[in-house]
PDB file of C-alpha atoms in Angstrom:
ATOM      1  CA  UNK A   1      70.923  75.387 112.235  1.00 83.00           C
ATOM      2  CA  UNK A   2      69.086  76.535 109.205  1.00 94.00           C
ATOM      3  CA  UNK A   3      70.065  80.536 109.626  1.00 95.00           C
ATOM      4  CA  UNK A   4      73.676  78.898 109.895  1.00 96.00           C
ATOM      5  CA  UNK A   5      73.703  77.088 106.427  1.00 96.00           C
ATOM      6  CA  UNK A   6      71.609  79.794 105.072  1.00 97.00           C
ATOM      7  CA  UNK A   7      74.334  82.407 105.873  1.00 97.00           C
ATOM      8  CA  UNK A   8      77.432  80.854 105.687  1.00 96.00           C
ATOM      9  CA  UNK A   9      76.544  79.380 102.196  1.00 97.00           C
ATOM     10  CA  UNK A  10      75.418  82.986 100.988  1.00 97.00           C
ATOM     11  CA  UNK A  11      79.275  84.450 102.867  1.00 97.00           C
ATOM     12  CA  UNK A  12      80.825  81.127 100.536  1.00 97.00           C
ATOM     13  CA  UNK A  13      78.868  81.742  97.530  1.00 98.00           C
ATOM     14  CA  UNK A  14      79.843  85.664  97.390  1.00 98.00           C
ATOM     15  CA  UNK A  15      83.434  85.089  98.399  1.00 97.00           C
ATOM     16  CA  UNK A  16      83.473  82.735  95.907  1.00 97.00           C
ATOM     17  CA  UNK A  17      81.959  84.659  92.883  1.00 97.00           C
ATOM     18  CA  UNK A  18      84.428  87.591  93.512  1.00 98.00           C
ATOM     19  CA  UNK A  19      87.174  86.022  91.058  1.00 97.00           C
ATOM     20  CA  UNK A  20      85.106  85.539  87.745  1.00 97.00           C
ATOM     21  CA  UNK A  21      83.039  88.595  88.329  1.00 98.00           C
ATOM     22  CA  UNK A  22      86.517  90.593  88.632  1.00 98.00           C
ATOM     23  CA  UNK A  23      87.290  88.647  85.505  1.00 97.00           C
ATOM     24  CA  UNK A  24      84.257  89.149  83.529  1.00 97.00           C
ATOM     25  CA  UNK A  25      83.968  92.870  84.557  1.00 98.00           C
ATOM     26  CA  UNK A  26      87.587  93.563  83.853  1.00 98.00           C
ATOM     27  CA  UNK A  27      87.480  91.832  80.477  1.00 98.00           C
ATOM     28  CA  UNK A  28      84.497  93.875  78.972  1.00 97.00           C
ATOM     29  CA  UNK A  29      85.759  97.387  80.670  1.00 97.00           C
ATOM     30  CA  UNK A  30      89.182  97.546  79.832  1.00 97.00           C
ATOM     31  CA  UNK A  31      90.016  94.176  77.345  1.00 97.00           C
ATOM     32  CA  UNK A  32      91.480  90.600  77.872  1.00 97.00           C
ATOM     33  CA  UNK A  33      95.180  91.611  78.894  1.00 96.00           C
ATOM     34  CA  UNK A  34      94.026  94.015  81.674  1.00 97.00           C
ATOM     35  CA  UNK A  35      91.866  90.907  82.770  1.00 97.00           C
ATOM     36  CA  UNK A  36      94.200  88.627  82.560  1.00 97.00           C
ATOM     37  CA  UNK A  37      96.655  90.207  84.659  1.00 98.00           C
ATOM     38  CA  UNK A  38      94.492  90.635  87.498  1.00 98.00           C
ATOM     39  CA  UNK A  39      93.544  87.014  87.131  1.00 97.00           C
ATOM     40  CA  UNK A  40      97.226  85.752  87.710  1.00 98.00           C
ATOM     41  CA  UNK A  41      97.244  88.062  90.887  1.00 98.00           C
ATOM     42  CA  UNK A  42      94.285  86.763  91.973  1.00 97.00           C
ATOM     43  CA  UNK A  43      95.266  83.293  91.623  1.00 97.00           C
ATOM     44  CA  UNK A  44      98.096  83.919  93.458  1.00 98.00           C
ATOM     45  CA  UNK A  45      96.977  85.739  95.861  1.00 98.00           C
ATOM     46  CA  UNK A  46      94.318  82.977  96.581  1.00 96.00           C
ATOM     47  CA  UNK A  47      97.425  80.898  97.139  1.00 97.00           C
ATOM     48  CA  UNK A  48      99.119  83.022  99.641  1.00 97.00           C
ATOM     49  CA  UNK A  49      96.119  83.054 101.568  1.00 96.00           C
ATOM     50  CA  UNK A  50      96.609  79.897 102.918  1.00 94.00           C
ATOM     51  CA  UNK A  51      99.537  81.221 104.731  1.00 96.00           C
ATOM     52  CA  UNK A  52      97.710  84.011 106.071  1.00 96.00           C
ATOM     53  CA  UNK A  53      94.812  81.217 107.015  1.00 95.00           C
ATOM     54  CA  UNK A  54      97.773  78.647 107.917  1.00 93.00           C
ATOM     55  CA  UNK A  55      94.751  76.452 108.599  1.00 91.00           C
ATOM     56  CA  UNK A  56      94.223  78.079 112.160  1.00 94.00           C
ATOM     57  CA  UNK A  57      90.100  78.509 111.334  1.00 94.00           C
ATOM     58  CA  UNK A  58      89.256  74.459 112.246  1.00 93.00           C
ATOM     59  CA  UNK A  59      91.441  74.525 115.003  1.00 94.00           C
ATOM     60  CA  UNK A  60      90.563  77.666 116.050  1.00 95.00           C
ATOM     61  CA  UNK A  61      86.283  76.903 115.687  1.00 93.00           C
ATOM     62  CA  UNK A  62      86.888  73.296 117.451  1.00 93.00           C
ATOM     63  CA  UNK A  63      88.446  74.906 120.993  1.00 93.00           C
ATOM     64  CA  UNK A  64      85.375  75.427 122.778  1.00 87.00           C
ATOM     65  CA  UNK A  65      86.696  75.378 126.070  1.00 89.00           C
ATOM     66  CA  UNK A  66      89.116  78.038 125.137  1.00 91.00           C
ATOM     67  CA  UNK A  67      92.657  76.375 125.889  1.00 92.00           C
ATOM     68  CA  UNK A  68      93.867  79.263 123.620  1.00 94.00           C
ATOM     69  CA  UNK A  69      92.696  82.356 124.003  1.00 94.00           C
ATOM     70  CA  UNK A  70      91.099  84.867 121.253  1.00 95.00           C
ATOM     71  CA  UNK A  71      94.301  87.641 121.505  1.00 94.00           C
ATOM     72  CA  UNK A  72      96.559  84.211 120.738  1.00 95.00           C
ATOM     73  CA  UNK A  73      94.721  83.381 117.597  1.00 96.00           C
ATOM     74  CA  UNK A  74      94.408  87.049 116.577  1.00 96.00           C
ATOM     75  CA  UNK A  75      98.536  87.340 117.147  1.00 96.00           C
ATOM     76  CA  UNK A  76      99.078  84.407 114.931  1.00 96.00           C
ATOM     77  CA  UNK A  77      96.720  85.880 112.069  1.00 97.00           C
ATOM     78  CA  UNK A  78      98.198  89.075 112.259  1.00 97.00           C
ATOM     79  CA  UNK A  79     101.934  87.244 111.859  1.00 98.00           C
ATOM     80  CA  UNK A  80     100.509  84.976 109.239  1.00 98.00           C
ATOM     81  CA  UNK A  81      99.152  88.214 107.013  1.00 98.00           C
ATOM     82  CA  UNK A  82     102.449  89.754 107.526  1.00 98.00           C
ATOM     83  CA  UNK A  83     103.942  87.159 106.149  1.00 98.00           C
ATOM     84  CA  UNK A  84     101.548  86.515 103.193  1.00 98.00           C
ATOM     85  CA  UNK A  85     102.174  89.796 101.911  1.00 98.00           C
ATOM     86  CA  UNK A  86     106.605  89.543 102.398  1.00 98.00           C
ATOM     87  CA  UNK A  87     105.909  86.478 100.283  1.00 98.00           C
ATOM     88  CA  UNK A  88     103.696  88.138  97.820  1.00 98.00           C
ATOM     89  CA  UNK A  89     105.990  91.323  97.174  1.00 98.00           C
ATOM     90  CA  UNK A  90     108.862  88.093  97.157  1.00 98.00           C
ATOM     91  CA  UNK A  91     107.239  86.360  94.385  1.00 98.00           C
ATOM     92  CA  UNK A  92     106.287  89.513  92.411  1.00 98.00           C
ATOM     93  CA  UNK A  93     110.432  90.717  92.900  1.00 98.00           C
ATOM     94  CA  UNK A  94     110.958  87.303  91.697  1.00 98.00           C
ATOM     95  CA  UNK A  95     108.961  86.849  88.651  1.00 97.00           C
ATOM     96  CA  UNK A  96     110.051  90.600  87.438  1.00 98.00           C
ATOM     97  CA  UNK A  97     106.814  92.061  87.431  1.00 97.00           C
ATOM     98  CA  UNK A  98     106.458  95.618  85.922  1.00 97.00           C
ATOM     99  CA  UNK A  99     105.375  98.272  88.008  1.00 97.00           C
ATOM    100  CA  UNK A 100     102.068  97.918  86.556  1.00 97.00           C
ATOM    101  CA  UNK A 101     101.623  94.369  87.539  1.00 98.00           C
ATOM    102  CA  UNK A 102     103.094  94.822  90.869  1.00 98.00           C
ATOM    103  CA  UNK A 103     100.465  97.244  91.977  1.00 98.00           C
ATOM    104  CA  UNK A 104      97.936  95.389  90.514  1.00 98.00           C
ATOM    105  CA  UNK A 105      98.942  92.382  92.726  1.00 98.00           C
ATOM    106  CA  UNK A 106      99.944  94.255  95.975  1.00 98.00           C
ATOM    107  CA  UNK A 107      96.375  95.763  95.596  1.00 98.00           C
ATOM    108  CA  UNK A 108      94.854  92.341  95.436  1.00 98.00           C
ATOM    109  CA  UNK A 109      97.057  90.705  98.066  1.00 98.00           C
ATOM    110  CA  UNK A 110      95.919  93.214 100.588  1.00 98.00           C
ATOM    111  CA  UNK A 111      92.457  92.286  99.823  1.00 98.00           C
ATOM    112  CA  UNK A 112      93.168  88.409 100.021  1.00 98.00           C
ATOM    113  CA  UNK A 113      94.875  89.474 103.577  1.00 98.00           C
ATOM    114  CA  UNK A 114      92.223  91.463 104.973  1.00 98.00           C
ATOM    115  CA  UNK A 115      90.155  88.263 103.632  1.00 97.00           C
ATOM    116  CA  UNK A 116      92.574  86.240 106.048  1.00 97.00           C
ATOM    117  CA  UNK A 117      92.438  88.641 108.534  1.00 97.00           C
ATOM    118  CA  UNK A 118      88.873  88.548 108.910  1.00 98.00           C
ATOM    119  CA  UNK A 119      88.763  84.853 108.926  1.00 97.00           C
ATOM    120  CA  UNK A 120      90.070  84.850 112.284  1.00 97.00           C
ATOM    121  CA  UNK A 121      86.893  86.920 113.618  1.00 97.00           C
ATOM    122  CA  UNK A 122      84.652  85.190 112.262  1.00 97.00           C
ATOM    123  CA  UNK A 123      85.729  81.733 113.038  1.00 96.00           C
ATOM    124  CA  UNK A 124      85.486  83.879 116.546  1.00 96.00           C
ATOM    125  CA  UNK A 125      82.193  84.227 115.628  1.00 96.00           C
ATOM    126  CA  UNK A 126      81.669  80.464 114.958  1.00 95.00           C
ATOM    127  CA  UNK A 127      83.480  79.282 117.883  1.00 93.00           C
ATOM    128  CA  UNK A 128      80.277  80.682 120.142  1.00 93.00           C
ATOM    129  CA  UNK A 129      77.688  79.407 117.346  1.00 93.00           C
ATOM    130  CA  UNK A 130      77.217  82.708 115.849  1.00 96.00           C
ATOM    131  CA  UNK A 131      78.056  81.151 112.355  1.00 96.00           C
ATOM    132  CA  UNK A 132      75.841  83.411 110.691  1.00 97.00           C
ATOM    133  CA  UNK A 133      76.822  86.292 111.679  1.00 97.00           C
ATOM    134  CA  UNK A 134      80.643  85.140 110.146  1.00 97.00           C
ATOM    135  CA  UNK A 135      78.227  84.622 106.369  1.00 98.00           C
ATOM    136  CA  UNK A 136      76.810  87.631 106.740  1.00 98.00           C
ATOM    137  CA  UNK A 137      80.331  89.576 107.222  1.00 98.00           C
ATOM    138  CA  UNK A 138      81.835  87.689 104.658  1.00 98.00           C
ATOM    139  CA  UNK A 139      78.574  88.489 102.106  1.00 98.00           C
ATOM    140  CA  UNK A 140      79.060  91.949 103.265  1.00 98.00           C
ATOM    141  CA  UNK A 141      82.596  92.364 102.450  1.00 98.00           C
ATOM    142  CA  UNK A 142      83.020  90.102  99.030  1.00 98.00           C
ATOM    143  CA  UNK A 143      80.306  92.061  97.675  1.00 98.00           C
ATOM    144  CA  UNK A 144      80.990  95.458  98.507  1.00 98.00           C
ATOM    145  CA  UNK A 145      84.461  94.813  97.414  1.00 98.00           C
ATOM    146  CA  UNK A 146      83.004  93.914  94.265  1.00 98.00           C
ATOM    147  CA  UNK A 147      81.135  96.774  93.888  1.00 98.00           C
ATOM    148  CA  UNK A 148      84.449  98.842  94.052  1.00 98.00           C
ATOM    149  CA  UNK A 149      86.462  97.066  91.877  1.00 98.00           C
ATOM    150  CA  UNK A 150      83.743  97.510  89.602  1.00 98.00           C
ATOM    151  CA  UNK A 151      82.934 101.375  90.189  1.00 98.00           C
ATOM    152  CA  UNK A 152      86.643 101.960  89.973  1.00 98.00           C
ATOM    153  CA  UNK A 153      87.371 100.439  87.293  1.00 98.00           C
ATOM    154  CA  UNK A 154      84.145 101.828  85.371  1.00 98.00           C
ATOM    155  CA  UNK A 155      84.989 105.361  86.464  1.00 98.00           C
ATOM    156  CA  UNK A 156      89.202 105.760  85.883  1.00 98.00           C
ATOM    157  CA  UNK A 157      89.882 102.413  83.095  1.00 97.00           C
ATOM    158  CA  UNK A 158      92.502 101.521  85.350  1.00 98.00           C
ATOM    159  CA  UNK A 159      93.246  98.179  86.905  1.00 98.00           C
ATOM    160  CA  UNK A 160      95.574  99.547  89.337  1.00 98.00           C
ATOM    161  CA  UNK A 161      92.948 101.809  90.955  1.00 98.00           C
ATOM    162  CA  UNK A 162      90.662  98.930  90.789  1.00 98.00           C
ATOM    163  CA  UNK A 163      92.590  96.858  92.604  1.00 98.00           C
ATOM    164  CA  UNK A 164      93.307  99.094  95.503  1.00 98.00           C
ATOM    165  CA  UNK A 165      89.778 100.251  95.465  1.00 98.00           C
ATOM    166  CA  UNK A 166      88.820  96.588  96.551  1.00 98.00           C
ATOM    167  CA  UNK A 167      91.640  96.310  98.724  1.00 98.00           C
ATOM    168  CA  UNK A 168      89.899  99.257 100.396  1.00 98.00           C
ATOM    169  CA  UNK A 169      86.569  98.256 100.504  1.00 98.00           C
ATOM    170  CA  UNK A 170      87.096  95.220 102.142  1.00 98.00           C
ATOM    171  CA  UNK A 171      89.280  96.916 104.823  1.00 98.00           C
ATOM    172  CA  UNK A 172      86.268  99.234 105.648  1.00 98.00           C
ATOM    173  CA  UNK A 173      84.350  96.172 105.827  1.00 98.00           C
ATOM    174  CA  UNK A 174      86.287  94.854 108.520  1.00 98.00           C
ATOM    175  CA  UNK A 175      86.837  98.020 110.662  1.00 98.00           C
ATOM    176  CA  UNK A 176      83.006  98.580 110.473  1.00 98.00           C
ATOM    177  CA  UNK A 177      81.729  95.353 109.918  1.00 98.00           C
ATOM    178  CA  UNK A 178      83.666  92.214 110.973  1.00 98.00           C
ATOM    179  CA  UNK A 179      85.944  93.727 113.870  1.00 97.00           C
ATOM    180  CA  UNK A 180      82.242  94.391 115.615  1.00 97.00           C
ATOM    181  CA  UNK A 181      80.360  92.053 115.179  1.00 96.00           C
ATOM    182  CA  UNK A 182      83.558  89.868 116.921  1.00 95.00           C
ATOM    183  CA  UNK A 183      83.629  92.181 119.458  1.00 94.00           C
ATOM    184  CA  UNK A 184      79.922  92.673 120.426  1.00 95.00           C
ATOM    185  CA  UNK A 185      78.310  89.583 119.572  1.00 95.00           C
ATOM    186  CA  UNK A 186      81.075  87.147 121.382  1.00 93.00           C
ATOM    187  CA  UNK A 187      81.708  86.820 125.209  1.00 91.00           C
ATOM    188  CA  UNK A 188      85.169  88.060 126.303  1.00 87.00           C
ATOM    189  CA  UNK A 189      87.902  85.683 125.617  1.00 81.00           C
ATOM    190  CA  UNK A 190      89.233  84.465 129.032  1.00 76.00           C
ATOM    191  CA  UNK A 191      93.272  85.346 129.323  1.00 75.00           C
TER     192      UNK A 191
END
């Protein structure tokens, strides 16, 4: 439907815009280093998303008739994000990050995984045509994450703090937000 596309192109388009605003933001507050660190995490953690994701979504939208149920795929997501972030701190033990870059990396892992996290709910969402509603919470939550990346960042010139501060933001978007909406506006998943 139209208020489908409308929303789920507006959740895309946000989600989507969060890695060169970070950049752009972090380049002109605290200088093309800072930036670029937070760029390699983010590009990295993009990557580790798809094992939180572990391309579960397509399946997960297409069983209408519910062979699995809801608590399966949640189980799965919650092992996948677990996993994400062993493979993250991994990687970052691997390439001998400084303390500095680890943070900065953990901090934007644990957004990326509350990003995979919340996939699950709202490909909930879509399984029972509420598509929208999935946009909408993923709108919500790339943009307010945004918006305390950039705060943070504005207010202590630190990337580390930055970081986290997303990481946080998008975590209150899900407890408030996503987690809800999944839970009020979708039938209860048979056993």
């Amino acid at each position: 439907t139209t208020r489908d596309f409308i929303f789920n192109t507006a959740g895309a388009a946000t989600w989507a815009l969060v890695f060169p605003v970070v950049t752009m933001v972090s380049t002109q507050l605290v200088g093309v280093e800072q930036a670029g660190m937070v760029s390699m995490a983010f590009v990295v953690g993009t990557l580790l998303m798809f094992v939180a994701n572990f391309g579960v979504r397509t399946y997960q939208v297409s069983d209408v008739d519910e062979a699995h149920s809801f608590n399966d795929y949640q189980i799965n997501r919650v092992i996948t994000c677990v996993l994400m972030v062993v493979i993250g701190v991994g990687y970052c033990a691997l390439r001998g990050y400084d303390s500095e870059m680890f943070l900065i990396s953990m901090g934007v892992f644990l957004y990326k995984m509350v990003d995979g996290l919340a996939d699950v709910y709202e490909g909930r969402l879509q399984q029972v045509d509420k598509l929208y509603l999935a946009g909408v919470s993923q709108a919500i939550r790339s943009v307010l994450a945004l918006a305390a990346f950039a705060v943070a960042l504005l207010v202590t010139r630190n990337m580390v703090a930055a970081a986290f501060a997303m990481a946080i933001a998008a975590a209150a978007t899900f407890v408030v937000v996503t987690y809800p909406l999944a839970l009020l506006e979708t039938p209860k998943s048979r056993r």
